[in-house]
Tab-separated table of C-alpha atoms and ligand atoms in Angstrom:
chain	number	residue	atom	x	y	z
J	1	MET	CA	-47.612	17.252	19.842
J	2	ALA	CA	-45.807	15.788	22.877
J	3	LYS	CA	-43.397	12.953	22.081
J	4	GLU	CA	-44.088	9.515	23.535
J	5	ARG	CA	-40.405	8.616	23.653
J	6	ILE	CA	-37.064	10.337	22.954
J	7	ARG	CA	-34.797	8.096	20.894
J	8	ILE	CA	-31.030	8.287	21.018
J	9	GLY	CA	-28.246	7.180	18.674
J	10	ILE	CA	-24.658	7.087	19.955
J	11	MET	CA	-21.724	7.455	17.544
J	12	GLY	CA	-18.666	5.824	19.131
J	13	LEU	CA	-18.403	3.190	21.869
J	14	GLY	CA	-14.919	3.762	23.267
J	15	VAL	CA	-13.879	5.155	26.655
J	16	VAL	CA	-16.632	7.797	26.699
J	17	GLY	CA	-19.289	6.086	24.544
J	18	SER	CA	-19.155	2.936	26.694
J	19	GLY	CA	-19.525	5.059	29.834
J	20	VAL	CA	-22.576	6.831	28.404
J	21	ALA	CA	-24.191	3.578	27.226
J	22	ARG	CA	-23.605	2.039	30.667
J	23	ILE	CA	-25.311	4.969	32.445
J	24	LEU	CA	-28.243	4.914	29.992
J	25	MET	CA	-28.795	1.227	30.643
J	26	GLU	CA	-27.813	0.840	34.298
J	27	LYS	CA	-29.060	4.171	35.662
J	28	ALA	CA	-32.175	4.588	33.537
J	29	ASP	CA	-34.330	5.189	36.636
J	30	ARG	CA	-32.128	8.049	37.847
J	31	ILE	CA	-32.247	9.711	34.423
J	32	GLN	CA	-35.961	9.112	34.044
J	33	ALA	CA	-36.618	10.748	37.432
J	34	HIS	CA	-35.632	14.085	35.829
J	35	ILE	CA	-37.582	13.728	32.588
J	36	GLU	CA	-41.254	13.221	31.822
J	37	THR	CA	-40.662	11.581	28.450
J	38	PRO	CA	-38.901	8.168	28.449
J	39	VAL	CA	-35.529	8.070	26.657
J	40	GLU	CA	-34.356	5.017	24.754
J	41	LEU	CA	-30.991	4.063	23.239
J	42	VAL	CA	-31.834	2.639	19.814
J	43	ARG	CA	-28.575	2.555	17.796
J	44	VAL	CA	-24.785	2.642	18.391
J	45	LEU	CA	-22.233	3.302	15.635
J	46	VAL	CA	-18.849	1.517	15.896
J	47	ARG	CA	-16.064	0.556	13.494
J	48	ASP	CA	-15.724	-3.022	14.714
J	49	PRO	CA	-18.869	-4.707	16.074
J	50	GLN	CA	-16.862	-7.775	17.184
J	51	LYS	CA	-14.540	-5.812	19.481
J	52	LYS	CA	-14.531	-6.697	23.196
J	53	ARG	CA	-15.609	-3.582	25.084
J	54	ASP	CA	-15.696	-2.318	28.686
J	55	PHE	CA	-19.453	-2.310	28.424
J	56	GLN	CA	-21.205	-4.607	25.963
J	57	VAL	CA	-24.403	-3.197	24.522
J	58	PRO	CA	-26.930	-5.631	23.026
J	59	GLY	CA	-25.571	-6.711	19.611
J	60	HIS	CA	-28.713	-5.719	17.691
J	61	LEU	CA	-28.081	-2.030	18.572
J	62	LEU	CA	-24.638	-1.964	16.914
J	63	THR	CA	-24.121	-0.712	13.379
J	64	THR	CA	-21.161	0.214	11.218
J	65	SER	CA	-23.240	2.524	9.011
J	66	SER	CA	-23.680	6.162	10.024
J	67	ARG	CA	-26.759	6.292	7.760
J	68	ASP	CA	-28.577	3.968	10.200
J	69	ILE	CA	-28.509	6.891	12.646
J	70	LEU	CA	-28.516	9.960	10.391
J	71	ASP	CA	-31.348	8.715	8.144
J	72	ASP	CA	-33.529	7.265	10.900
J	73	PRO	CA	-36.387	9.780	11.361
J	74	ASP	CA	-37.220	8.267	14.746
J	75	ILE	CA	-33.862	9.250	16.267
J	76	ASP	CA	-34.165	12.605	18.058
J	77	ILE	CA	-30.722	12.979	19.639
J	78	VAL	CA	-27.287	12.005	18.318
J	79	ILE	CA	-24.529	11.658	20.919
J	80	GLU	CA	-21.217	12.000	19.027
J	81	VAL	CA	-18.330	10.458	20.983
J	82	MET	CA	-16.140	9.187	18.143
J	83	GLY	CA	-13.601	12.003	18.271
J	84	GLY	CA	-11.475	13.430	15.453
J	85	GLU	CA	-12.434	16.021	12.861
J	86	ILE	CA	-13.698	14.000	9.898
J	87	PRO	CA	-16.106	12.226	9.657
J	88	ALA	CA	-17.328	13.452	13.081
J	89	TYR	CA	-17.904	17.016	11.813
J	90	LYS	CA	-19.805	15.773	8.757
J	91	TYR	CA	-21.984	13.513	10.920
J	92	ILE	CA	-22.777	16.322	13.380
J	93	GLU	CA	-23.610	18.717	10.552
J	94	GLY	CA	-25.720	16.027	8.835
J	95	ALA	CA	-27.611	15.285	12.058
J	96	ILE	CA	-28.421	18.983	12.569
J	97	GLN	CA	-29.457	19.373	8.908
J	98	SER	CA	-31.928	16.513	9.396
J	99	GLY	CA	-33.412	18.202	12.458
J	100	LYS	CA	-31.727	16.094	15.131
J	101	HIS	CA	-30.278	17.497	18.353
J	102	VAL	CA	-26.615	16.771	18.998
J	103	ILE	CA	-24.592	16.210	22.140
J	104	THR	CA	-20.844	16.006	21.575
J	105	ALA	CA	-17.614	15.643	23.554
J	106	ASN	CA	-15.618	16.633	20.486
J	107	LYS	CA	-13.472	19.684	21.292
J	108	GLU	CA	-11.689	19.539	17.915
J	109	VAL	CA	-14.933	19.900	15.986
J	110	MET	CA	-16.305	22.551	18.357
J	111	ALA	CA	-13.037	24.529	18.265
J	112	LYS	CA	-12.851	24.487	14.457
J	113	TYR	CA	-16.537	24.689	13.514
J	114	GLY	CA	-18.416	25.579	16.741
J	115	PRO	CA	-19.694	29.024	15.655
J	116	GLU	CA	-21.009	27.644	12.320
J	117	LEU	CA	-22.603	24.566	13.945
J	118	LEU	CA	-24.283	26.652	16.649
J	119	THR	CA	-25.661	29.016	14.006
J	120	LEU	CA	-26.902	26.112	11.890
J	121	ALA	CA	-28.535	24.497	14.927
J	122	HIS	CA	-30.287	27.767	15.784
J	123	GLN	CA	-31.553	28.080	12.180
J	124	ARG	CA	-32.840	24.495	12.214
J	125	GLY	CA	-34.481	24.924	15.647
J	126	VAL	CA	-32.368	22.250	17.311
J	127	ASP	CA	-29.655	22.276	19.966
J	128	ILE	CA	-26.012	21.286	20.026
J	129	LEU	CA	-24.734	20.747	23.562
J	130	TYR	CA	-21.038	20.253	24.294
J	131	GLU	CA	-20.427	20.397	28.024
J	132	ALA	CA	-18.142	17.316	27.884
J	133	SER	CA	-15.838	18.875	25.297
J	134	VAL	CA	-13.933	20.908	27.913
J	135	GLY	CA	-12.975	19.839	31.416
J	136	GLY	CA	-14.471	16.315	31.403
J	137	GLY	CA	-16.907	16.265	34.316
J	138	ILE	CA	-16.490	19.916	35.339
J	139	PRO	CA	-19.369	22.241	34.418
J	140	LEU	CA	-17.851	24.959	32.203
J	141	ILE	CA	-19.885	25.476	29.043
J	142	GLY	CA	-23.133	25.906	31.019
J	143	PRO	CA	-21.576	28.454	33.404
J	144	PHE	CA	-20.168	30.501	30.489
J	145	GLN	CA	-23.492	30.331	28.601
J	146	HIS	CA	-25.703	31.100	31.594
J	147	ASP	CA	-24.293	31.624	35.081
J	148	LEU	CA	-21.576	34.147	34.148
J	149	ALA	CA	-23.560	35.825	31.389
J	150	ALA	CA	-23.873	39.149	33.256
J	151	ASN	CA	-20.091	39.506	33.432
J	152	LYS	CA	-17.491	40.986	31.165
J	153	ILE	CA	-14.884	38.229	31.323
J	154	ILE	CA	-11.411	39.594	31.977
J	155	SER	CA	-9.300	36.445	32.000
J	156	ILE	CA	-9.224	32.664	31.942
J	157	GLN	CA	-6.225	30.823	33.393
J	158	ALA	CA	-6.602	27.092	33.221
J	159	ILE	CA	-5.211	23.609	33.427
J	160	ILE	CA	-7.427	21.907	30.855
J	161	ASN	CA	-5.542	18.817	29.780
J	162	GLY	CA	-5.703	15.946	32.252
J	163	THR	CA	-3.086	13.799	30.513
J	164	THR	CA	-0.334	16.428	30.646
J	165	ASN	CA	-1.234	17.433	34.189
J	166	TYR	CA	-1.030	13.770	35.171
J	167	ILE	CA	2.395	13.480	33.502
J	168	LEU	CA	3.730	16.741	35.003
J	169	THR	CA	2.485	15.762	38.474
J	170	ARG	CA	4.189	12.350	38.288
J	171	MET	CA	7.413	13.907	36.961
J	172	ALA	CA	7.479	16.656	39.603
J	173	SER	CA	6.516	14.649	42.663
J	174	GLU	CA	7.993	11.218	41.977
J	175	GLY	CA	10.656	11.930	39.374
J	176	ALA	CA	8.775	9.603	36.978
J	177	GLU	CA	10.044	9.258	33.421
J	178	PHE	CA	7.954	11.044	30.794
J	179	GLY	CA	7.241	7.835	28.813
J	180	ALA	CA	6.129	5.818	31.853
J	181	ALA	CA	3.801	8.593	33.065
J	182	LEU	CA	2.271	8.895	29.576
J	183	ALA	CA	1.700	5.122	29.367
J	184	GLU	CA	-0.165	5.264	32.706
J	185	ALA	CA	-2.361	8.152	31.473
J	186	GLN	CA	-3.164	6.166	28.323
J	187	ALA	CA	-4.022	3.014	30.300
J	188	LEU	CA	-6.379	5.073	32.486
J	189	GLY	CA	-8.260	6.284	29.368
J	190	TYR	CA	-7.266	9.955	29.740
J	191	ALA	CA	-5.199	10.402	26.582
J	192	GLU	CA	-6.499	11.212	23.102
J	193	ALA	CA	-6.355	8.512	20.401
J	194	ASP	CA	-3.134	10.239	19.281
J	195	PRO	CA	-1.441	11.376	22.535
J	196	THR	CA	0.602	13.928	20.543
J	197	ASN	CA	-2.540	16.066	20.774
J	198	ASP	CA	-2.224	16.061	24.565
J	199	ILE	CA	1.563	16.372	24.871
J	200	GLU	CA	1.989	19.123	22.302
J	201	GLY	CA	-0.833	21.227	23.752
J	202	ILE	CA	-3.174	20.747	20.753
J	203	ASP	CA	-6.011	19.357	22.903
J	204	ALA	CA	-5.643	22.314	25.305
J	205	VAL	CA	-5.709	24.722	22.334
J	206	TYR	CA	-9.014	23.215	21.148
J	207	LYS	CA	-10.500	23.571	24.627
J	208	LEU	CA	-9.253	27.131	25.062
J	209	ALA	CA	-10.713	28.038	21.655
J	210	VAL	CA	-14.116	26.737	22.814
J	211	LEU	CA	-13.992	28.611	26.136
J	212	ALA	CA	-12.540	31.861	24.762
J	213	THR	CA	-15.169	31.981	21.989
J	214	LEU	CA	-17.900	31.838	24.643
J	215	ALA	CA	-16.154	34.133	27.120
J	216	PHE	CA	-15.043	36.968	24.830
J	217	HIS	CA	-17.817	36.879	22.224
J	218	LEU	CA	-15.684	36.486	19.117
J	219	PRO	CA	-14.743	33.317	17.245
J	220	VAL	CA	-11.350	32.219	18.614
J	221	ARG	CA	-9.988	29.489	16.315
J	222	PRO	CA	-7.155	27.047	17.096
J	223	ALA	CA	-4.905	28.936	14.644
J	224	ASP	CA	-5.371	32.108	16.729
J	225	ILE	CA	-3.830	30.484	19.792
J	226	TYR	CA	-0.081	30.374	20.420
J	227	ARG	CA	0.982	26.833	21.403
J	228	GLU	CA	3.888	24.982	22.990
J	229	GLY	CA	3.731	21.487	24.507
J	230	ILE	CA	5.543	19.823	27.402
J	231	SER	CA	7.974	17.557	25.531
J	232	ARG	CA	10.998	19.889	25.942
J	233	LEU	CA	10.821	19.955	29.757
J	234	THR	CA	13.619	18.221	31.646
J	235	SER	CA	13.866	16.995	35.234
J	236	ARG	CA	16.357	19.841	35.886
J	237	ASP	CA	13.645	22.414	35.157
J	238	PHE	CA	11.334	20.838	37.749
J	239	ARG	CA	14.201	20.875	40.289
J	240	TYR	CA	15.183	24.490	39.624
J	241	ALA	CA	11.561	25.649	39.519
J	242	ARG	CA	10.959	24.057	42.931
J	243	GLU	CA	14.065	25.783	44.342
J	244	LEU	CA	12.753	29.111	43.026
J	245	GLY	CA	9.310	28.495	44.580
J	246	TYR	CA	7.406	27.471	41.440
J	247	ALA	CA	5.575	24.492	39.982
J	248	ILE	CA	5.522	23.846	36.214
J	249	LYS	CA	2.076	23.479	34.631
J	250	LEU	CA	0.706	23.437	31.088
J	251	LEU	CA	-1.470	26.543	31.222
J	252	ALA	CA	-4.161	27.748	28.843
J	253	ILE	CA	-4.504	31.501	29.154
J	254	ALA	CA	-6.889	33.949	27.530
J	255	LYS	CA	-7.326	37.614	28.463
J	256	GLU	CA	-9.108	40.601	27.050
J	257	GLU	CA	-7.922	44.173	27.352
J	258	ASN	CA	-9.324	47.051	25.297
J	259	GLY	CA	-10.861	44.715	22.728
J	260	MET	CA	-7.598	42.801	22.200
J	261	VAL	CA	-7.864	39.111	23.107
J	262	GLU	CA	-4.669	37.225	23.880
J	263	ALA	CA	-4.799	33.405	23.836
J	264	ARG	CA	-1.933	31.006	24.479
J	265	VAL	CA	-1.109	27.483	25.669
J	266	HIS	CA	2.374	26.683	26.952
J	267	PRO	CA	4.193	25.312	30.000
J	268	SER	CA	4.461	27.977	32.677
J	269	LEU	CA	6.134	28.491	36.006
J	270	VAL	CA	3.357	29.020	38.543
J	271	PRO	CA	4.161	30.293	42.076
J	272	GLN	CA	3.750	27.439	44.593
J	273	GLY	CA	1.222	29.504	46.536
J	274	PHE	CA	-1.120	29.828	43.533
J	275	LEU	CA	-4.090	27.503	43.372
J	276	LEU	CA	-3.167	26.260	39.888
J	277	ALA	CA	0.212	25.062	41.237
J	278	GLN	CA	-1.623	22.731	43.641
J	279	ILE	CA	-3.737	20.970	40.980
J	280	GLY	CA	-2.478	17.401	40.738
J	281	GLY	CA	-3.091	14.298	38.646
J	282	VAL	CA	-5.771	14.217	35.967
J	283	ASN	CA	-7.644	17.113	37.591
J	284	ASN	CA	-8.367	20.296	35.705
J	285	ALA	CA	-8.924	23.765	37.135
J	286	VAL	CA	-10.233	26.827	35.369
J	287	CYS	CA	-9.919	30.251	37.060
J	288	VAL	CA	-12.220	32.819	35.523
J	289	GLN	CA	-12.119	36.509	36.356
J	290	GLY	CA	-15.286	38.456	35.677
J	291	ASP	CA	-15.952	42.138	36.317
J	292	LEU	CA	-18.908	41.393	38.604
J	293	VAL	CA	-18.249	37.997	40.120
J	294	GLY	CA	-14.506	38.470	40.753
J	295	THR	CA	-12.522	35.239	40.487
J	296	VAL	CA	-14.309	31.890	40.376
J	297	VAL	CA	-12.606	28.518	40.104
J	298	PHE	CA	-13.978	25.380	38.480
J	299	TYR	CA	-12.091	22.295	39.621
J	300	GLY	CA	-12.444	18.535	39.174
J	301	PRO	CA	-11.652	15.487	37.059
J	302	GLY	CA	-10.935	16.658	33.522
J	303	ALA	CA	-10.930	13.298	31.752
J	304	GLY	CA	-11.933	9.671	32.111
J	305	SER	CA	-14.983	7.629	31.283
J	306	LYS	CA	-17.246	8.371	34.256
J	307	PRO	CA	-16.624	12.143	34.649
J	308	THR	CA	-17.030	12.743	30.907
J	309	SER	CA	-20.163	10.581	30.736
J	310	SER	CA	-21.546	12.538	33.700
J	311	ALA	CA	-21.356	15.740	31.613
J	312	ILE	CA	-22.917	14.076	28.551
J	313	VAL	CA	-25.824	12.601	30.472
J	314	ALA	CA	-26.416	15.979	32.156
J	315	ASP	CA	-26.654	17.516	28.654
J	316	LEU	CA	-29.055	14.726	27.710
J	317	ILE	CA	-31.312	15.423	30.696
J	318	LEU	CA	-31.373	19.163	29.910
J	319	LEU	CA	-32.093	18.510	26.244
J	320	ALA	CA	-34.846	15.979	26.979
J	321	LYS	CA	-36.506	18.476	29.323
J	322	ASN	CA	-36.306	21.194	26.647
J	323	ILE	CA	-37.693	18.863	23.969
J	324	THR	CA	-40.575	17.945	26.267
J	325	ALA	CA	-41.255	21.623	26.997
J	326	GLY	CA	-40.900	22.613	23.317
J	327	LEU	CA	-38.022	24.963	24.162
J	328	THR	CA	-35.246	23.972	21.768
J	329	GLY	CA	-33.102	25.936	19.303
J	330	ARG	CA	-32.864	28.992	21.509
J	331	PHE	CA	-29.118	29.226	22.101
J	332	ARG	CA	-27.262	31.766	19.953
J	333	LEU	CA	-23.546	32.525	20.074
J	334	ARG	CA	-23.326	36.232	20.836
J	335	GLU	CA	-20.643	38.113	18.892
J	336	GLU	CA	-19.336	41.587	19.772
J	337	SER	CA	-17.853	43.664	16.989
J	338	GLY	CA	-14.528	45.499	17.142
J	339	LYS	CA	-12.531	42.769	18.899
J	340	THR	CA	-9.317	41.266	17.574
J	341	ILE	CA	-6.782	38.622	18.571
J	342	SER	CA	-3.534	40.135	19.778
J	343	PRO	CA	-0.286	38.724	18.337
J	344	MET	CA	1.930	36.648	20.625
J	345	ASP	CA	4.900	38.997	20.321
J	346	GLN	CA	2.924	41.691	22.196
J	347	VAL	CA	2.267	39.436	25.195
J	348	GLN	CA	3.991	40.337	28.459
J	349	THR	CA	5.068	37.745	31.033
J	350	ARG	CA	7.996	37.020	33.280
J	351	TYR	CA	10.613	34.572	32.031
J	352	TYR	CA	12.793	31.767	33.378
J	353	LEU	CA	16.001	31.252	31.378
J	354	ARG	CA	18.303	28.268	31.799
J	355	MET	CA	21.569	28.154	29.907
J	356	SER	CA	24.887	26.372	29.916
J	357	VAL	CA	27.812	28.746	29.513
J	358	ALA	CA	31.604	28.558	29.515
J	359	ASP	CA	32.668	29.032	33.134
J	360	HIS	CA	34.668	32.248	32.485
J	361	PRO	CA	34.641	35.692	34.110
J	362	GLY	CA	32.406	38.233	32.352
J	363	VAL	CA	29.949	35.781	30.777
J	364	LEU	CA	27.071	36.767	33.023
J	365	ALA	CA	27.761	40.438	32.256
J	366	GLN	CA	27.507	39.723	28.502
J	367	ILE	CA	24.108	38.053	28.983
J	368	ALA	CA	22.875	40.848	31.270
J	369	THR	CA	23.937	43.414	28.667
J	370	VAL	CA	21.858	41.760	25.940
J	371	LEU	CA	18.812	41.612	28.225
J	372	GLY	CA	19.336	45.226	29.303
J	373	GLU	CA	19.540	46.374	25.683
J	374	HIS	CA	16.044	44.895	25.219
J	375	GLN	CA	14.611	46.577	28.354
J	376	ILE	CA	14.462	43.233	30.164
J	377	SER	CA	15.143	43.548	33.853
J	378	ILE	CA	16.649	40.624	35.786
J	379	ALA	CA	14.824	39.658	39.008
J	380	SER	CA	17.241	36.954	40.201
J	381	VAL	CA	20.170	34.845	39.027
J	382	ILE	CA	21.440	31.545	40.314
J	383	GLN	CA	24.507	29.760	39.089
J	384	LYS	CA	24.128	26.027	39.368
J	385	GLU	CA	27.045	23.630	39.784
J	386	ALA	CA	29.948	24.130	37.352
J	387	ASP	CA	31.211	21.057	35.519
J	388	PRO	CA	35.015	20.928	35.902
J	389	VAL	CA	35.393	18.504	32.978
J	390	SER	CA	33.546	20.560	30.335
J	391	GLN	CA	34.310	23.841	32.177
J	392	THR	CA	30.689	24.913	31.804
J	393	ALA	CA	28.294	26.297	34.374
J	394	GLU	CA	24.523	26.352	34.356
J	395	ILE	CA	22.863	29.704	34.947
J	396	VAL	CA	19.204	30.226	35.767
J	397	ILE	CA	17.762	33.733	35.398
J	398	MET	CA	14.307	34.996	36.378
J	399	THR	CA	13.216	38.237	34.751
J	400	HIS	CA	10.654	40.862	35.606
J	401	LEU	CA	7.765	41.439	33.199
J	402	ALA	CA	8.994	41.634	29.606
J	403	ARG	CA	7.521	41.687	26.122
J	404	GLU	CA	7.650	38.412	24.164
J	405	ALA	CA	9.186	40.101	21.099
J	406	ASP	CA	12.001	41.529	23.245
J	407	MET	CA	12.648	38.167	24.865
J	408	GLN	CA	12.751	36.346	21.518
J	409	ASP	CA	15.225	38.929	20.122
J	410	SER	CA	17.387	38.675	23.235
J	411	LEU	CA	17.414	34.896	23.105
J	412	ALA	CA	18.550	34.905	19.493
J	413	LYS	CA	21.453	37.174	20.492
J	414	ILE	CA	22.287	35.260	23.679
J	415	ARG	CA	22.357	31.947	21.784
J	416	ALA	CA	24.886	33.473	19.377
J	417	LEU	CA	27.261	34.526	22.192
J	418	PRO	CA	30.381	32.276	22.011
J	419	PRO	CA	30.334	31.270	25.726
J	420	VAL	CA	26.711	30.045	25.504
J	421	VAL	CA	26.038	26.430	24.546
J	422	GLN	CA	23.347	27.107	21.987
J	423	GLU	CA	21.397	23.853	22.326
J	424	ARG	CA	21.298	24.206	26.112
J	425	CYS	CA	19.705	27.648	26.207
J	426	PHE	CA	16.085	27.174	27.218
J	427	PHE	CA	13.292	29.383	28.506
J	428	LEU	CA	9.869	29.143	30.081
J	429	ARG	CA	7.291	31.811	30.746
J	430	ALA	CA	6.224	32.524	34.324
J	431	GLU	CA	2.814	33.661	35.582
J	432	GLY	CA	2.137	35.610	38.747
P	1	NAP	P1	-12.036	6.222	21.899
P	1	NAP	O1	-11.916	5.435	23.164
P	1	NAP	O2	-10.937	6.178	20.928
P	1	NAP	O3	-13.414	5.779	21.198
P	1	NAP	C1	-13.786	6.183	19.922
P	1	NAP	C2	-14.973	5.334	19.474
P	1	NAP	O4	-15.460	5.855	18.242
P	1	NAP	C3	-14.652	3.871	19.250
P	1	NAP	O5	-15.689	3.081	19.757
P	1	NAP	C4	-14.586	3.730	17.726
P	1	NAP	O6	-15.082	2.484	17.245
P	1	NAP	C5	-15.553	4.803	17.285
P	1	NAP	N1	-15.157	5.385	15.999
P	1	NAP	C6	-14.091	6.168	15.740
P	1	NAP	N2	-14.074	6.531	14.440
P	1	NAP	C7	-15.152	5.937	13.877
P	1	NAP	C8	-15.685	5.925	12.552
P	1	NAP	N3	-15.095	6.577	11.557
P	1	NAP	N4	-16.825	5.218	12.342
P	1	NAP	C9	-17.429	4.548	13.351
P	1	NAP	N5	-16.977	4.540	14.618
P	1	NAP	C10	-15.850	5.223	14.870
P	1	NAP	O7	-12.278	7.770	22.235
P	1	NAP	P2	-12.799	8.407	23.605
P	1	NAP	O8	-11.670	8.567	24.564
P	1	NAP	O9	-14.038	7.715	24.031
P	1	NAP	O10	-13.138	9.910	23.118
P	1	NAP	C11	-14.297	10.188	22.389
P	1	NAP	C12	-14.481	11.702	22.309
P	1	NAP	O11	-14.620	12.225	23.626
P	1	NAP	C13	-13.307	12.465	21.681
P	1	NAP	O12	-13.817	13.591	20.994
P	1	NAP	C14	-12.519	12.922	22.900
P	1	NAP	O13	-11.727	14.066	22.636
P	1	NAP	C15	-13.636	13.247	23.838
P	1	NAP	N6	-13.309	13.231	25.263
P	1	NAP	C16	-12.648	12.180	25.783
P	1	NAP	C17	-12.354	12.151	27.146
P	1	NAP	C18	-11.610	11.010	27.782
P	1	NAP	O14	-11.310	11.087	28.969
P	1	NAP	N7	-11.323	9.948	27.069
P	1	NAP	C19	-12.769	13.227	27.955
P	1	NAP	C20	-13.460	14.305	27.364
P	1	NAP	C21	-13.729	14.287	26.016
P	1	NAP	P3	-14.327	1.065	17.537
P	1	NAP	O15	-14.384	0.905	19.026
P	1	NAP	O16	-15.113	0.067	16.829
P	1	NAP	O17	-12.929	1.272	17.041
P	2	HSE	N1	-7.137	13.819	26.478
P	2	HSE	C1	-7.939	14.737	27.211
P	2	HSE	C2	-7.227	15.118	28.492
P	2	HSE	C3	-9.268	14.099	27.529
P	2	HSE	O1	-6.252	14.450	28.863
P	2	HSE	O2	-7.603	16.103	29.116
P	2	HSE	C4	-10.261	15.048	28.109
P	2	HSE	O3	-10.668	15.993	27.178
């Protein structure tokens, strides 16, 4: 029997929840123009009902009890925008168990439990939609589920954390201090509740897990993804990278070759001419290579209240249409057997090495010997200014393609060489 009204409960009224509630109330006509059945916001879960918010919803809608949403048989759709793993995961699972559809922006929950939640939703005949969990306002989940479905995906190379891209852009272009740039990103509502998740690449790992699971048809969990954040970068690295013709970006990379899927998140040198090097501010960009389509790029604002709410409300419109048409619970995560995650030490990239060494003859030859013994070929070397007081010089080396295991072994040996200042021996990987 057709529903008279689709009722919605929102869990969370922060940066994203407030944006969604505002659109539901202020742009109801625009939403309704897409859907035959009227939608109505009936309940909003918060921790503190007295808190002053960007958008105030009528007080009678607020509750501090999740049961008021999960146990209300009249609520059809739960929009989870609280964030964090627990209790969000439990609430999402509980909503699905009670036959409710779920829309979530929660990349942590989808990265850790996505395959199980999607299976449960399929079994219960409901949908879980999560377009907002990756890339803020950029359509990504839909394209992987539908538009690119005919392709074998070869690679994903992406900037998928707006906060770190904002910080790196400010540091590279204006020489901003790390702390000041982070504070700006937080004030603009881009950062996670704990910004460590952004800075240390954890947020990007969650998002890559979600995308790689869809793209390569095997569950890719956060623990499968190698991770480094941006906190070790110094202004010298931005300067040297620019001189060498590179930008520095936090990249999320996943590739499949012969059933082996490699997945990693770390700062990378990206050639200035590459599109990803040009992506500034909070914007995200995801380059996807498919065997049929070639390379497609998804670009746009990857965080913030309005872009993220745009993705959630789009999910809501799709879901409401499907509910009206009686077409829910159809999505199934497709898994292909015989695929495995390849270990990080097998990955091949180019490398940028920066090290302080005693300014003596023969030091460079010692370093080159170690690299040569590990089959690592040097592409270029620059010696930066020597310090006459400490009698040290700074050397920057770019290598050709090398295996991660070989580079890690070489670095351990180079750091142990007496002329090398151990704590000032640093490396970055380079793409392209
Ligand atoms: P936020 O500003 O910190 O808001 C979280 C909201 O959830 C707050 O209203 C809070 O209530 C409520 N909440 C948290 N834990 C709760 C609990 N245990 N019980 C009841 N209410 C609880 O977070 P946000 O930035 O909107 O992010 C929400 C989600 O969207 C996260 O999963 C995030 O990763 C994702 N996301 C965010 C962005 C972005 O740009 N911010 C973009 C894409 C995706 P009180 O207000 O009462 O404390
Ligand atoms: N903290 C996240 C970011 C929010 O900066 O990209 C969007 O997921």
